[in-house]
């Protein structure tokens, strides 16, 4: 099993503010995919739709101001059954976000792409909260031929 | 052992052009650290100095237009003995770069940080080659309290 890991810090934002951007449809639409819909409560399914495809996430765990955990229930074959999590904590004027995308059965080339793309979207989350505007799909940074 | 993986595509740049940015002091200074010096030939050591510290890389392998491989011989404790590699190939008008930083003994929080930071520097490499200007340290994007 392989894991994608990232760490960012959001300046001058309380953990609850970052949590809200991860646990509400409006928040998620501000940094990941403009076309986000569904039920963001525990056991709900959130549908993210991108120019290149989509993901359905089953919300597994929500701890306000602390953590968000999803299970991928639909999307690219390599993603189905994997888990995505965000852990939050305050440190030196930043809210630190520890990100994991766990459960990749093989480190296929698509995983390399998703690792870089996740970094780019986490920086979009940071931008959203620090400046008021993120770069969700379809306004995201194109990182390669795979988009 | 844990591995950081990334994939970017550089538009309208031949593999040899991307290789030159990975295998020459001037190239490396344009996207990773302005303060880069040393011997970029096989068995040479390249010294990268950042506002937050530095790394010394022993050049293990160079295959023009194909690949670059380094071993970390000095720097943060968690980096020493790890390997960094870049594999290049042409695809659909892009040069695709597959990046690995292998040999982390534990997936410590510093590894999460380095994963995101590598993504940011690889996007700096892409910017350098596509626009003529990258974002090497000390002009790099600050991603968190850890810089």
Short mmCIF file of N, CA and C in Angstrom, two decimals, chain A residues 30-145:
data_model
loop_
_atom_site.label_atom_id
_atom_site.label_comp_id
_atom_site.label_asym_id
_atom_site.label_seq_id
_atom_site.Cartn_x
_atom_site.Cartn_y
_atom_site.Cartn_z
N UNK A 30 -14.82 26.05 -3.13
CA UNK A 30 -13.93 27.20 -3.21
C UNK A 30 -12.48 26.88 -3.48
N UNK A 31 -12.11 25.60 -3.32
CA UNK A 31 -10.69 25.26 -3.55
C UNK A 31 -10.47 23.98 -4.34
N UNK A 32 -11.48 23.06 -4.38
CA UNK A 32 -11.21 21.80 -5.08
C UNK A 32 -11.97 21.71 -6.40
N UNK A 33 -13.29 21.71 -6.36
CA UNK A 33 -14.07 21.64 -7.61
C UNK A 33 -15.29 22.53 -7.45
N UNK A 34 -15.44 23.47 -8.37
CA UNK A 34 -16.62 24.35 -8.34
C UNK A 34 -17.88 23.50 -8.36
N UNK A 35 -17.87 22.42 -9.15
CA UNK A 35 -19.03 21.54 -9.26
C UNK A 35 -18.99 20.48 -8.15
N UNK A 36 -19.34 20.89 -6.93
CA UNK A 36 -19.40 20.01 -5.76
C UNK A 36 -20.83 20.02 -5.24
N UNK A 37 -21.36 18.83 -4.96
CA UNK A 37 -22.73 18.76 -4.44
C UNK A 37 -22.86 17.53 -3.57
N UNK A 38 -24.00 17.41 -2.89
CA UNK A 38 -24.24 16.22 -2.08
C UNK A 38 -24.43 16.55 -0.62
N UNK A 39 -24.25 15.52 0.22
CA UNK A 39 -24.53 15.62 1.65
C UNK A 39 -23.21 15.55 2.42
N UNK A 40 -22.78 16.66 3.02
CA UNK A 40 -21.46 16.66 3.67
C UNK A 40 -21.47 16.15 5.11
N UNK A 41 -22.60 15.59 5.59
CA UNK A 41 -22.65 15.06 6.96
C UNK A 41 -22.03 13.65 7.01
N UNK A 42 -21.73 13.16 8.20
CA UNK A 42 -21.20 11.81 8.33
C UNK A 42 -22.19 10.81 7.71
N UNK A 43 -21.65 9.87 6.94
CA UNK A 43 -22.42 8.87 6.17
C UNK A 43 -23.06 9.45 4.91
N UNK A 44 -22.90 10.75 4.67
CA UNK A 44 -23.37 11.34 3.42
C UNK A 44 -22.33 11.11 2.32
N UNK A 45 -22.74 11.36 1.07
CA UNK A 45 -21.82 11.23 -0.06
C UNK A 45 -21.70 12.59 -0.75
N UNK A 46 -20.47 13.03 -0.96
CA UNK A 46 -20.22 14.28 -1.67
C UNK A 46 -19.72 13.94 -3.07
N UNK A 47 -20.32 14.59 -4.08
CA UNK A 47 -19.93 14.35 -5.48
C UNK A 47 -19.10 15.52 -5.98
N UNK A 48 -17.87 15.24 -6.37
CA UNK A 48 -16.96 16.25 -6.93
C UNK A 48 -16.85 15.98 -8.42
N UNK A 49 -17.13 16.97 -9.25
CA UNK A 49 -17.05 16.78 -10.70
C UNK A 49 -16.04 17.75 -11.30
N UNK A 50 -15.10 17.17 -12.07
CA UNK A 50 -13.99 17.91 -12.68
C UNK A 50 -14.09 17.84 -14.19
N UNK A 51 -13.37 18.71 -14.88
CA UNK A 51 -13.35 18.66 -16.34
C UNK A 51 -12.83 17.30 -16.80
N UNK A 52 -12.00 16.64 -15.98
CA UNK A 52 -11.39 15.36 -16.37
C UNK A 52 -12.07 14.14 -15.75
N UNK A 53 -13.17 14.29 -15.01
CA UNK A 53 -13.82 13.14 -14.38
C UNK A 53 -14.39 13.53 -13.04
N UNK A 54 -14.56 12.56 -12.15
CA UNK A 54 -15.15 12.91 -10.86
C UNK A 54 -14.87 11.88 -9.79
N UNK A 55 -15.17 12.26 -8.56
CA UNK A 55 -15.01 11.40 -7.40
C UNK A 55 -16.25 11.51 -6.54
N UNK A 56 -16.68 10.39 -5.95
CA UNK A 56 -17.72 10.41 -4.92
C UNK A 56 -17.07 10.00 -3.60
N UNK A 57 -17.25 10.83 -2.59
CA UNK A 57 -16.62 10.58 -1.30
C UNK A 57 -17.69 10.31 -0.24
N UNK A 58 -17.56 9.20 0.44
CA UNK A 58 -18.41 8.89 1.59
C UNK A 58 -17.75 9.52 2.82
N UNK A 59 -18.48 10.36 3.52
CA UNK A 59 -17.90 11.04 4.69
C UNK A 59 -17.86 10.05 5.85
N UNK A 60 -16.67 9.70 6.28
CA UNK A 60 -16.48 8.68 7.32
C UNK A 60 -16.38 9.28 8.72
N UNK A 61 -15.76 10.45 8.81
CA UNK A 61 -15.53 11.04 10.14
C UNK A 61 -15.42 12.55 10.02
N UNK A 62 -16.04 13.24 10.96
CA UNK A 62 -15.95 14.70 11.05
C UNK A 62 -15.74 15.07 12.51
N UNK A 63 -14.65 15.73 12.82
CA UNK A 63 -14.42 16.24 14.18
C UNK A 63 -14.16 17.74 14.04
N UNK A 64 -15.17 18.57 14.38
CA UNK A 64 -15.03 20.01 14.14
C UNK A 64 -13.70 20.56 14.64
N UNK A 65 -13.05 21.35 13.78
CA UNK A 65 -11.77 22.01 14.05
C UNK A 65 -10.61 21.04 14.19
N UNK A 66 -10.85 19.75 13.93
CA UNK A 66 -9.79 18.74 14.13
C UNK A 66 -9.52 17.87 12.90
N UNK A 67 -10.55 17.23 12.36
CA UNK A 67 -10.27 16.29 11.27
C UNK A 67 -11.48 15.99 10.40
N UNK A 68 -11.16 15.57 9.18
CA UNK A 68 -12.15 15.17 8.18
C UNK A 68 -11.59 13.91 7.51
N UNK A 69 -12.45 12.89 7.35
CA UNK A 69 -11.98 11.66 6.70
C UNK A 69 -13.04 11.16 5.75
N UNK A 70 -12.62 10.85 4.52
CA UNK A 70 -13.52 10.37 3.47
C UNK A 70 -13.05 9.00 2.96
N UNK A 71 -14.02 8.23 2.46
CA UNK A 71 -13.68 7.02 1.71
C UNK A 71 -14.15 7.23 0.28
N UNK A 72 -13.30 6.89 -0.68
CA UNK A 72 -13.67 7.07 -2.08
C UNK A 72 -14.58 5.91 -2.49
N UNK A 73 -15.83 6.24 -2.87
CA UNK A 73 -16.77 5.19 -3.25
C UNK A 73 -17.04 5.15 -4.76
N UNK A 74 -16.64 6.18 -5.49
CA UNK A 74 -16.72 6.12 -6.95
C UNK A 74 -15.68 7.08 -7.54
N UNK A 75 -15.21 6.74 -8.74
CA UNK A 75 -14.18 7.56 -9.38
C UNK A 75 -13.25 6.65 -10.17
N UNK A 76 -12.03 7.11 -10.45
CA UNK A 76 -11.08 6.26 -11.18
C UNK A 76 -10.85 4.97 -10.39
N UNK A 77 -10.67 3.89 -11.11
CA UNK A 77 -10.51 2.56 -10.50
C UNK A 77 -9.47 2.57 -9.37
N UNK A 78 -8.34 3.25 -9.60
CA UNK A 78 -7.26 3.23 -8.61
C UNK A 78 -7.65 3.93 -7.31
N UNK A 79 -8.68 4.77 -7.36
CA UNK A 79 -9.08 5.54 -6.17
C UNK A 79 -10.12 4.81 -5.33
N UNK A 80 -10.87 3.93 -5.94
CA UNK A 80 -12.01 3.33 -5.22
C UNK A 80 -11.51 2.51 -4.02
N UNK A 81 -12.07 2.80 -2.86
CA UNK A 81 -11.66 2.12 -1.63
C UNK A 81 -10.52 2.81 -0.90
N UNK A 82 -9.89 3.80 -1.51
CA UNK A 82 -8.82 4.54 -0.81
C UNK A 82 -9.45 5.55 0.15
N UNK A 83 -8.63 6.08 1.06
CA UNK A 83 -9.12 7.04 2.05
C UNK A 83 -8.34 8.34 1.98
N UNK A 84 -9.06 9.42 2.18
CA UNK A 84 -8.47 10.76 2.18
C UNK A 84 -8.73 11.37 3.56
N UNK A 85 -7.70 11.94 4.17
CA UNK A 85 -7.93 12.58 5.47
C UNK A 85 -7.17 13.88 5.61
N UNK A 86 -7.71 14.73 6.44
CA UNK A 86 -7.14 16.04 6.77
C UNK A 86 -7.13 16.15 8.30
N UNK A 87 -5.97 16.39 8.87
CA UNK A 87 -5.86 16.58 10.33
C UNK A 87 -5.40 18.02 10.55
N UNK A 88 -6.07 18.70 11.46
CA UNK A 88 -5.79 20.13 11.69
C UNK A 88 -5.25 20.37 13.10
N UNK A 89 -4.33 21.32 13.22
CA UNK A 89 -3.93 21.79 14.55
C UNK A 89 -3.32 23.18 14.42
N UNK A 90 -3.38 23.92 15.52
CA UNK A 90 -2.86 25.29 15.51
C UNK A 90 -1.40 25.29 15.92
N UNK A 91 -0.59 26.14 15.28
CA UNK A 91 0.85 26.19 15.58
C UNK A 91 1.42 27.51 15.06
N UNK A 92 1.94 28.33 15.96
CA UNK A 92 2.67 29.54 15.56
C UNK A 92 1.92 30.44 14.59
N UNK A 93 0.64 30.71 14.82
CA UNK A 93 -0.08 31.62 13.94
C UNK A 93 -0.57 30.98 12.65
N UNK A 94 -0.38 29.68 12.52
CA UNK A 94 -0.87 28.94 11.35
C UNK A 94 -1.82 27.84 11.81
N UNK A 95 -2.76 27.47 10.97
CA UNK A 95 -3.40 26.16 11.15
C UNK A 95 -2.69 25.20 10.21
N UNK A 96 -2.06 24.20 10.82
CA UNK A 96 -1.33 23.20 10.04
C UNK A 96 -2.32 22.13 9.58
N UNK A 97 -2.23 21.77 8.29
CA UNK A 97 -3.06 20.71 7.72
C UNK A 97 -2.16 19.56 7.33
N UNK A 98 -2.37 18.40 7.98
CA UNK A 98 -1.67 17.18 7.55
C UNK A 98 -2.65 16.38 6.70
N UNK A 99 -2.23 16.13 5.48
CA UNK A 99 -3.09 15.48 4.50
C UNK A 99 -2.56 14.08 4.18
N UNK A 100 -3.47 13.12 4.05
CA UNK A 100 -3.07 11.78 3.58
C UNK A 100 -4.10 11.26 2.57
N UNK A 101 -3.60 10.59 1.55
CA UNK A 101 -4.45 9.82 0.65
C UNK A 101 -3.85 8.41 0.66
N UNK A 102 -4.50 7.53 1.42
CA UNK A 102 -3.98 6.20 1.77
C UNK A 102 -4.67 5.09 0.97
N UNK A 103 -3.93 3.99 0.82
CA UNK A 103 -4.56 2.78 0.33
C UNK A 103 -4.39 2.53 -1.16
N UNK A 104 -3.45 3.23 -1.79
CA UNK A 104 -3.13 2.94 -3.19
C UNK A 104 -2.49 1.54 -3.23
N UNK A 105 -3.05 0.64 -4.03
CA UNK A 105 -2.49 -0.72 -4.02
C UNK A 105 -1.14 -0.78 -4.74
N UNK A 106 -0.96 0.06 -5.76
CA UNK A 106 0.32 0.12 -6.47
C UNK A 106 0.70 1.57 -6.70
N UNK A 107 2.01 1.88 -6.64
CA UNK A 107 2.43 3.26 -6.93
C UNK A 107 2.50 3.51 -8.44
N UNK A 108 1.32 3.45 -9.08
CA UNK A 108 1.23 3.65 -10.53
C UNK A 108 1.53 5.11 -10.88
N UNK A 109 1.80 5.36 -12.16
CA UNK A 109 2.16 6.72 -12.59
C UNK A 109 1.04 7.72 -12.27
N UNK A 110 -0.20 7.27 -12.29
CA UNK A 110 -1.33 8.13 -11.95
C UNK A 110 -1.20 8.64 -10.51
N UNK A 111 -0.62 7.82 -9.63
CA UNK A 111 -0.42 8.26 -8.24
C UNK A 111 0.58 9.42 -8.17
N UNK A 112 1.64 9.36 -8.99
CA UNK A 112 2.60 10.47 -9.03
C UNK A 112 1.88 11.77 -9.41
N UNK A 113 1.02 11.65 -10.43
CA UNK A 113 0.25 12.81 -10.89
C UNK A 113 -0.66 13.32 -9.77
N UNK A 114 -1.38 12.41 -9.13
CA UNK A 114 -2.33 12.83 -8.08
C UNK A 114 -1.60 13.47 -6.91
N UNK A 115 -0.40 13.00 -6.61
CA UNK A 115 0.37 13.59 -5.51
C UNK A 115 0.65 15.07 -5.77
N UNK A 116 1.11 15.37 -6.99
CA UNK A 116 1.42 16.77 -7.34
C UNK A 116 0.14 17.59 -7.42
N UNK A 117 -0.90 16.98 -7.95
CA UNK A 117 -2.18 17.68 -8.10
C UNK A 117 -2.79 17.99 -6.72
N UNK A 118 -2.69 17.05 -5.77
CA UNK A 118 -3.17 17.31 -4.41
C UNK A 118 -2.40 18.49 -3.80
N UNK A 119 -1.08 18.53 -4.00
CA UNK A 119 -0.29 19.65 -3.46
C UNK A 119 -0.83 20.96 -4.01
N UNK A 120 -1.08 20.97 -5.31
CA UNK A 120 -1.56 22.18 -5.97
C UNK A 120 -2.94 22.59 -5.41
N UNK A 121 -3.82 21.62 -5.17
CA UNK A 121 -5.14 21.95 -4.61
C UNK A 121 -5.04 22.36 -3.13
N UNK A 122 -4.12 21.78 -2.39
CA UNK A 122 -3.95 22.21 -0.99
C UNK A 122 -3.43 23.65 -0.94
N UNK A 123 -2.59 24.01 -1.90
CA UNK A 123 -2.15 25.41 -1.96
C UNK A 123 -3.31 26.31 -2.38
N UNK A 124 -4.25 25.76 -3.15
CA UNK A 124 -5.47 26.49 -3.49
C UNK A 124 -6.33 26.72 -2.23
N UNK A 125 -6.41 25.71 -1.37
CA UNK A 125 -7.12 25.86 -0.08
C UNK A 125 -6.49 26.97 0.75
N UNK A 126 -5.17 26.96 0.80
CA UNK A 126 -4.43 28.00 1.54
C UNK A 126 -4.73 29.39 0.97
N UNK A 127 -4.69 29.49 -0.36
CA UNK A 127 -4.98 30.77 -1.03
C UNK A 127 -6.39 31.24 -0.75
N UNK A 128 -7.34 30.30 -0.82
CA UNK A 128 -8.74 30.65 -0.56
C UNK A 128 -8.87 31.31 0.81
N UNK A 129 -8.25 30.71 1.82
CA UNK A 129 -8.43 31.19 3.18
C UNK A 129 -7.58 32.41 3.49
N UNK A 130 -6.46 32.57 2.79
CA UNK A 130 -5.59 33.72 3.06
C UNK A 130 -5.94 34.94 2.22
N UNK A 131 -6.50 34.69 1.02
CA UNK A 131 -6.75 35.82 0.11
C UNK A 131 -8.21 35.97 -0.29
N UNK A 132 -9.03 34.94 0.00
CA UNK A 132 -10.44 35.01 -0.38
C UNK A 132 -10.74 34.33 -1.70
N UNK A 133 -9.71 33.91 -2.43
CA UNK A 133 -9.95 33.25 -3.72
C UNK A 133 -9.01 32.07 -3.92
N UNK A 134 -9.58 30.89 -4.11
CA UNK A 134 -8.78 29.70 -4.41
C UNK A 134 -8.73 29.45 -5.90
N UNK A 135 -8.24 28.26 -6.28
CA UNK A 135 -8.19 27.90 -7.70
C UNK A 135 -8.83 26.53 -7.91
N UNK A 136 -10.14 26.43 -7.64
CA UNK A 136 -10.80 25.14 -7.85
C UNK A 136 -10.94 24.84 -9.34
N UNK A 137 -11.04 23.56 -9.68
CA UNK A 137 -11.38 23.20 -11.06
C UNK A 137 -12.67 23.93 -11.44
N UNK A 138 -12.83 24.52 -12.60
CA UNK A 138 -11.97 24.47 -13.78
C UNK A 138 -10.95 25.61 -13.85
N UNK A 139 -10.67 26.25 -12.73
CA UNK A 139 -9.70 27.36 -12.73
C UNK A 139 -8.35 26.91 -12.19
N UNK A 140 -8.16 25.59 -12.08
CA UNK A 140 -6.94 25.05 -11.46
C UNK A 140 -5.74 25.15 -12.39
N UNK A 141 -4.58 25.03 -11.77
CA UNK A 141 -3.31 25.06 -12.49
C UNK A 141 -3.15 23.77 -13.29
N UNK A 142 -2.87 23.89 -14.58
CA UNK A 142 -2.61 22.70 -15.38
C UNK A 142 -1.16 22.29 -15.16
N UNK A 143 -0.95 21.08 -14.62
CA UNK A 143 0.43 20.69 -14.26
C UNK A 143 1.10 19.81 -15.30
N UNK A 144 0.31 19.27 -16.26
CA UNK A 144 0.89 18.37 -17.27
C UNK A 144 -0.13 18.04 -18.35
N UNK A 145 0.24 17.11 -19.24
CA UNK A 145 -0.68 16.62 -20.27
C UNK A 145 -1.88 15.90 -19.63
#
